[in-house]
Coordinates of C-alpha atoms in Angstrom, one line a residue:
M1 CA 113.5 57.0 -16.1
A2 CA 115.0 55.8 -12.7
L3 CA 118.5 55.6 -14.2
F4 CA 118.0 59.1 -15.5
L5 CA 117.0 60.5 -12.1
V6 CA 120.1 58.8 -10.5
L7 CA 122.4 60.4 -13.0
V8 CA 120.8 63.8 -12.5
A9 CA 121.2 63.5 -8.7
L10 CA 124.8 62.6 -9.0
S11 CA 125.6 65.4 -11.4
A12 CA 123.9 67.8 -9.0
G13 CA 126.3 66.7 -6.1
H14 CA 123.5 65.0 -4.1
V15 CA 124.1 61.7 -2.2
V16 CA 121.6 59.1 -3.1
A17 CA 120.7 56.7 -0.3
T18 CA 119.5 53.3 -1.1
S19 CA 116.2 52.1 0.5
P20 CA 116.3 50.5 4.0
T21 CA 115.7 47.1 2.6
D22 CA 118.7 47.4 0.3
A23 CA 121.0 48.7 3.1
Q24 CA 120.1 45.8 5.4
A25 CA 120.7 43.3 2.7
A26 CA 124.1 44.8 2.0
S27 CA 125.4 45.1 5.6
P28 CA 123.3 43.3 8.2
P29 CA 123.8 44.7 11.8
A30 CA 125.7 42.7 14.4
R31 CA 123.4 40.7 16.6
P32 CA 124.1 40.7 20.4
A33 CA 124.8 37.2 21.8
S34 CA 121.8 35.5 23.2
P35 CA 121.8 35.1 27.0
S36 CA 122.1 31.3 26.6
A37 CA 125.5 31.8 24.8
I38 CA 127.0 33.9 27.6
G39 CA 129.1 32.2 30.3
A40 CA 131.9 32.7 32.9
C41 CA 135.2 33.8 31.4
C42 CA 138.4 33.7 33.5
L43 CA 140.6 36.5 32.4
P44 CA 144.4 36.5 32.6
D45 CA 144.2 38.7 35.8
E46 CA 142.1 35.9 37.4
S47 CA 139.0 38.0 37.4
C48 CA 135.7 36.5 36.2
V49 CA 133.3 38.3 33.7
L50 CA 130.3 37.1 31.7
L51 CA 131.1 37.0 28.0
D52 CA 130.5 34.8 25.0
E53 CA 133.2 32.3 23.9
L54 CA 134.6 34.5 21.1
D55 CA 134.9 37.6 23.2
C56 CA 136.4 35.6 26.0
G57 CA 139.1 34.2 23.7
A58 CA 139.8 37.6 22.2
Q59 CA 140.7 38.9 25.7
G60 CA 143.0 35.9 26.4
G61 CA 140.5 34.3 28.8
E62 CA 139.3 30.8 29.4
F63 CA 135.6 30.1 28.8
A64 CA 133.8 28.0 31.4
G65 CA 130.9 27.2 29.1
E66 CA 127.5 28.6 28.1
G67 CA 125.2 29.4 31.0
T68 CA 127.9 29.2 33.6
S69 CA 128.1 31.9 36.3
C70 CA 130.8 33.8 38.1
S71 CA 129.3 33.2 41.5
P72 CA 130.8 31.2 43.0
T73 CA 134.0 31.8 41.0
P74 CA 134.9 29.0 38.6
C75 CA 138.4 30.4 38.2
L76 CA 140.0 27.6 40.1
G77 CA 141.9 24.6 38.8
A78 CA 143.7 21.5 40.1
C79 CA 147.1 22.2 41.7
C80 CA 149.5 19.6 42.9
V81 CA 151.2 21.0 45.9
P82 CA 154.7 19.9 47.1
T83 CA 153.4 18.8 50.5
G84 CA 151.3 16.2 48.7
G85 CA 147.8 16.0 47.3
C86 CA 145.7 18.3 45.1
D87 CA 144.0 21.6 45.9
M88 CA 141.6 23.7 43.9
L89 CA 143.4 27.0 43.6
T90 CA 143.9 29.9 41.3
E91 CA 147.0 29.9 39.1
S92 CA 148.7 32.5 41.3
E93 CA 147.8 30.7 44.5
C94 CA 149.3 27.5 43.1
A95 CA 152.5 29.3 42.0
S96 CA 152.8 30.8 45.5
Q97 CA 152.9 27.3 46.9
D98 CA 155.4 26.1 44.3
G99 CA 152.7 23.8 42.9
D100 CA 151.9 22.4 39.5
F101 CA 148.8 24.1 38.0
F102 CA 146.8 22.0 35.5
G103 CA 144.5 24.7 34.2
Y104 CA 141.2 26.3 35.1
F105 CA 138.2 24.0 35.4
F106 CA 140.5 21.0 35.7
E107 CA 139.2 18.9 38.7
C108 CA 141.3 17.2 41.2
N109 CA 141.2 13.4 41.1
P110 CA 142.9 10.6 43.1
V111 CA 145.6 9.8 40.5
L112 CA 146.5 13.3 39.5
C113 CA 149.0 14.1 42.2
D114 CA 151.2 12.3 44.7
W115 CA 149.3 12.0 48.0
G116 CA 151.3 12.7 51.1
G117 CA 151.3 11.6 54.7
V118 CA 152.6 12.3 58.1
C119 CA 156.4 12.8 58.2
C120 CA 158.1 12.7 61.6
F121 CA 160.9 15.1 62.6
P122 CA 162.6 15.6 66.0
E123 CA 160.7 18.9 66.4
G124 CA 157.3 17.5 65.4
C125 CA 155.6 16.5 62.2
Q126 CA 154.6 17.8 58.8
W127 CA 152.4 16.6 55.9
L128 CA 154.7 15.7 53.0
V129 CA 155.0 13.3 50.2
N130 CA 157.3 10.3 50.7
D131 CA 160.3 11.6 48.7
A132 CA 160.1 15.1 50.3
C133 CA 160.0 13.5 53.7
G134 CA 163.1 11.4 53.1
G135 CA 164.9 14.2 51.4
A136 CA 164.4 16.4 54.5
G137 CA 165.6 13.6 56.8
G138 CA 162.2 12.7 58.2
Y139 CA 160.5 9.4 59.0
Y140 CA 157.5 8.8 56.7
L141 CA 154.3 7.4 58.4
G142 CA 152.0 7.7 55.4
A143 CA 148.4 9.1 55.1
E144 CA 147.1 7.0 57.9
G145 CA 149.8 8.1 60.3
R146 CA 149.2 10.4 63.2
C147 CA 151.4 13.2 64.5
E148 CA 151.4 11.8 68.0
W149 CA 153.1 8.7 66.7
C150 CA 156.2 10.9 66.1
R151 CA 156.7 11.0 69.9
G152 CA 158.5 8.5 72.1
A153 CA 159.6 7.7 75.6
C154 CA 162.2 10.1 77.1
C155 CA 164.1 9.1 80.2
L156 CA 165.2 12.0 82.3
P157 CA 168.2 11.9 84.7
D158 CA 166.0 11.4 87.7
G159 CA 164.4 8.3 86.2
T160 CA 161.2 10.1 85.1
C161 CA 159.7 9.1 81.7
L162 CA 158.1 11.7 79.4
W163 CA 156.3 11.0 76.1
V164 CA 157.5 13.8 73.9
F165 CA 159.2 14.7 70.6
E166 CA 162.9 14.0 70.4
A167 CA 163.8 17.7 70.4
E168 CA 161.8 18.3 73.6
C169 CA 163.6 15.3 75.2
D170 CA 166.9 16.8 74.3
A171 CA 165.9 20.2 75.7
E172 CA 165.1 18.4 79.1
G173 CA 168.5 16.6 79.1
G174 CA 166.8 13.2 78.6
A175 CA 167.6 10.1 76.6
F176 CA 165.1 9.5 73.7
E177 CA 164.1 5.9 73.4
G178 CA 162.9 6.2 69.8
L179 CA 159.7 6.7 67.8
F180 CA 156.7 4.7 69.0
S181 CA 158.3 3.8 72.3
E182 CA 155.9 4.3 75.2
C183 CA 156.3 5.1 78.9
S184 CA 155.3 2.5 81.3
P185 CA 155.9 1.8 85.0
E186 CA 159.0 -0.2 84.0
S187 CA 160.5 2.5 81.8
C188 CA 163.8 4.2 82.6
A189 CA 164.6 1.6 85.3
S190 CA 162.4 3.2 87.8
A191 CA 159.3 1.6 89.5
D192 CA 158.0 5.0 90.3
V193 CA 157.7 6.3 86.8
P194 CA 154.1 7.3 86.1
E195 CA 152.4 5.9 83.0
T196 CA 151.6 8.6 80.5
R197 CA 148.5 8.8 78.3
A198 CA 150.4 7.6 75.3
G199 CA 147.6 5.3 74.2
A200 CA 144.9 7.9 74.7
A201 CA 143.2 9.0 71.5
L202 CA 142.1 12.5 70.5
T203 CA 139.8 12.5 67.5
L204 CA 139.6 15.6 65.3
R205 CA 137.3 16.7 62.5
I206 CA 137.8 19.9 60.4
F207 CA 134.8 21.1 58.3
P208 CA 134.1 22.4 55.8
N209 CA 137.4 21.6 54.2
P210 CA 138.3 23.3 51.9
A211 CA 136.8 26.4 53.5
R212 CA 136.1 30.0 52.3
S213 CA 134.9 31.9 55.3
R214 CA 134.6 29.9 58.5
V215 CA 135.8 26.5 59.6
T216 CA 134.8 24.4 62.6
V217 CA 137.4 22.4 64.5
A218 CA 135.5 19.7 66.4
F219 CA 137.3 17.2 68.7
R220 CA 136.7 14.6 71.4
A221 CA 139.5 14.4 74.0
P222 CA 140.4 11.6 76.4
S223 CA 140.4 14.0 79.3
A224 CA 138.4 17.1 80.5
A225 CA 141.5 19.3 80.5
P226 CA 141.4 22.6 78.6
A227 CA 142.4 22.4 74.9
R228 CA 144.8 24.5 72.9
I229 CA 144.2 25.0 69.1
Q230 CA 146.7 26.4 66.7
V231 CA 146.4 27.0 62.9
V232 CA 149.9 26.9 61.4
D233 CA 151.0 27.6 57.9
S234 CA 153.5 25.6 55.9
S235 CA 156.4 27.7 57.1
G236 CA 155.5 27.1 60.7
R237 CA 154.0 30.6 61.4
I238 CA 151.0 30.5 63.8
A239 CA 148.2 32.2 61.9
W240 CA 145.5 31.7 64.6
R241 CA 145.4 30.3 68.1
S242 CA 142.8 29.9 70.8
S243 CA 141.9 27.8 73.8
V244 CA 138.8 25.9 74.7
E245 CA 137.6 25.4 78.2
G246 CA 137.8 21.9 79.7
G247 CA 134.9 19.6 79.5
I248 CA 133.7 16.0 78.9
G249 CA 132.6 14.9 75.5
S250 CA 132.8 16.7 72.2
R251 CA 134.1 20.3 72.0
E252 CA 134.6 22.6 69.1
A253 CA 135.9 26.0 68.0
T254 CA 135.1 28.2 65.0
V255 CA 138.0 29.7 63.1
P256 CA 137.4 32.8 60.8
V257 CA 139.3 32.3 57.6
G258 CA 139.5 33.6 54.0
A259 CA 137.0 36.3 53.3
E260 CA 136.1 36.9 57.0
S261 CA 136.9 40.4 58.0
E262 CA 140.3 40.9 59.8
S263 CA 141.0 37.2 59.4
S264 CA 144.7 36.3 59.8
V265 CA 144.1 33.0 57.9
P266 CA 144.0 34.0 54.2
A267 CA 143.8 31.5 51.3
G268 CA 146.4 28.8 51.5
V269 CA 147.2 25.4 53.1
Y270 CA 147.5 25.1 56.9
Y271 CA 147.8 22.5 59.6
V272 CA 145.4 22.5 62.6
L273 CA 147.1 21.3 65.8
V274 CA 145.0 20.4 68.9
S275 CA 146.4 19.6 72.3
V276 CA 144.5 18.4 75.3
G277 CA 146.9 17.5 78.2
E278 CA 149.3 14.9 76.7
A279 CA 147.0 14.0 73.9
H280 CA 147.5 15.6 70.5
A281 CA 146.0 15.5 67.0
S282 CA 146.6 17.4 63.8
G283 CA 144.8 17.8 60.5
R284 CA 145.3 19.6 57.2
L285 CA 143.1 22.6 56.3
V286 CA 142.8 24.3 52.9
V287 CA 141.4 27.8 52.7
N288 CA 140.2 28.9 49.3
R289 CA 139.6 32.5 48.1

């Protein structure tokens, strides 16, 4: 009888629908991914969205794992920068610094990249790996070196001794005695030469580092003279500068970086230079997006 009714309906031009149970069995509806299967997905444009692994791959993204979040962004990876060391950067940030990008979610480790150190030049110092320092004609001091060690005694025509970089000595018309040389009362064949503060130490701390919004530059100087602070990028451009009033003991300054409104220190690698009288110190700062 059932077969007869079906044939009659078809001959009459009617569409016969199967029962709901039969339809579900023939074509089960797609189930949305469970919340636990969703995770952060880094898309090719470096944006982060929450997707499951299949959808992430279909859009050419890299999946960070189930349950991961886009806040803070996971779309960073290990980047070996030419100046030495490893920074957690996006792929485009790494490329802008001519670095080698190892992929998103790849963590920096001590053996991944060549670690640099202080490289002395007549005009000052930079943080470079050994080969890059030698190739640029610099003198490599290593990771434990200090920028102030790139100075030396400079004998002026009047017998005065200055403790400066070689280029500064040349500008004053003096004779540079070489790196690590120090002024003393016997320097430059003059008993009246004042001894400089070549041995005075200026200690510097930069934190947090890497930084995303604000960074604190804390230092202890050997004198109470006012301090000058400069944040310089790898090309030598001064991105930020300030002065700190004189005082005894520890002093500090706060630098707006990265996402801070109107900050002139966007994401990248910088060098923090602090000068107090004749004492100087420098440190490396990484600003992440």
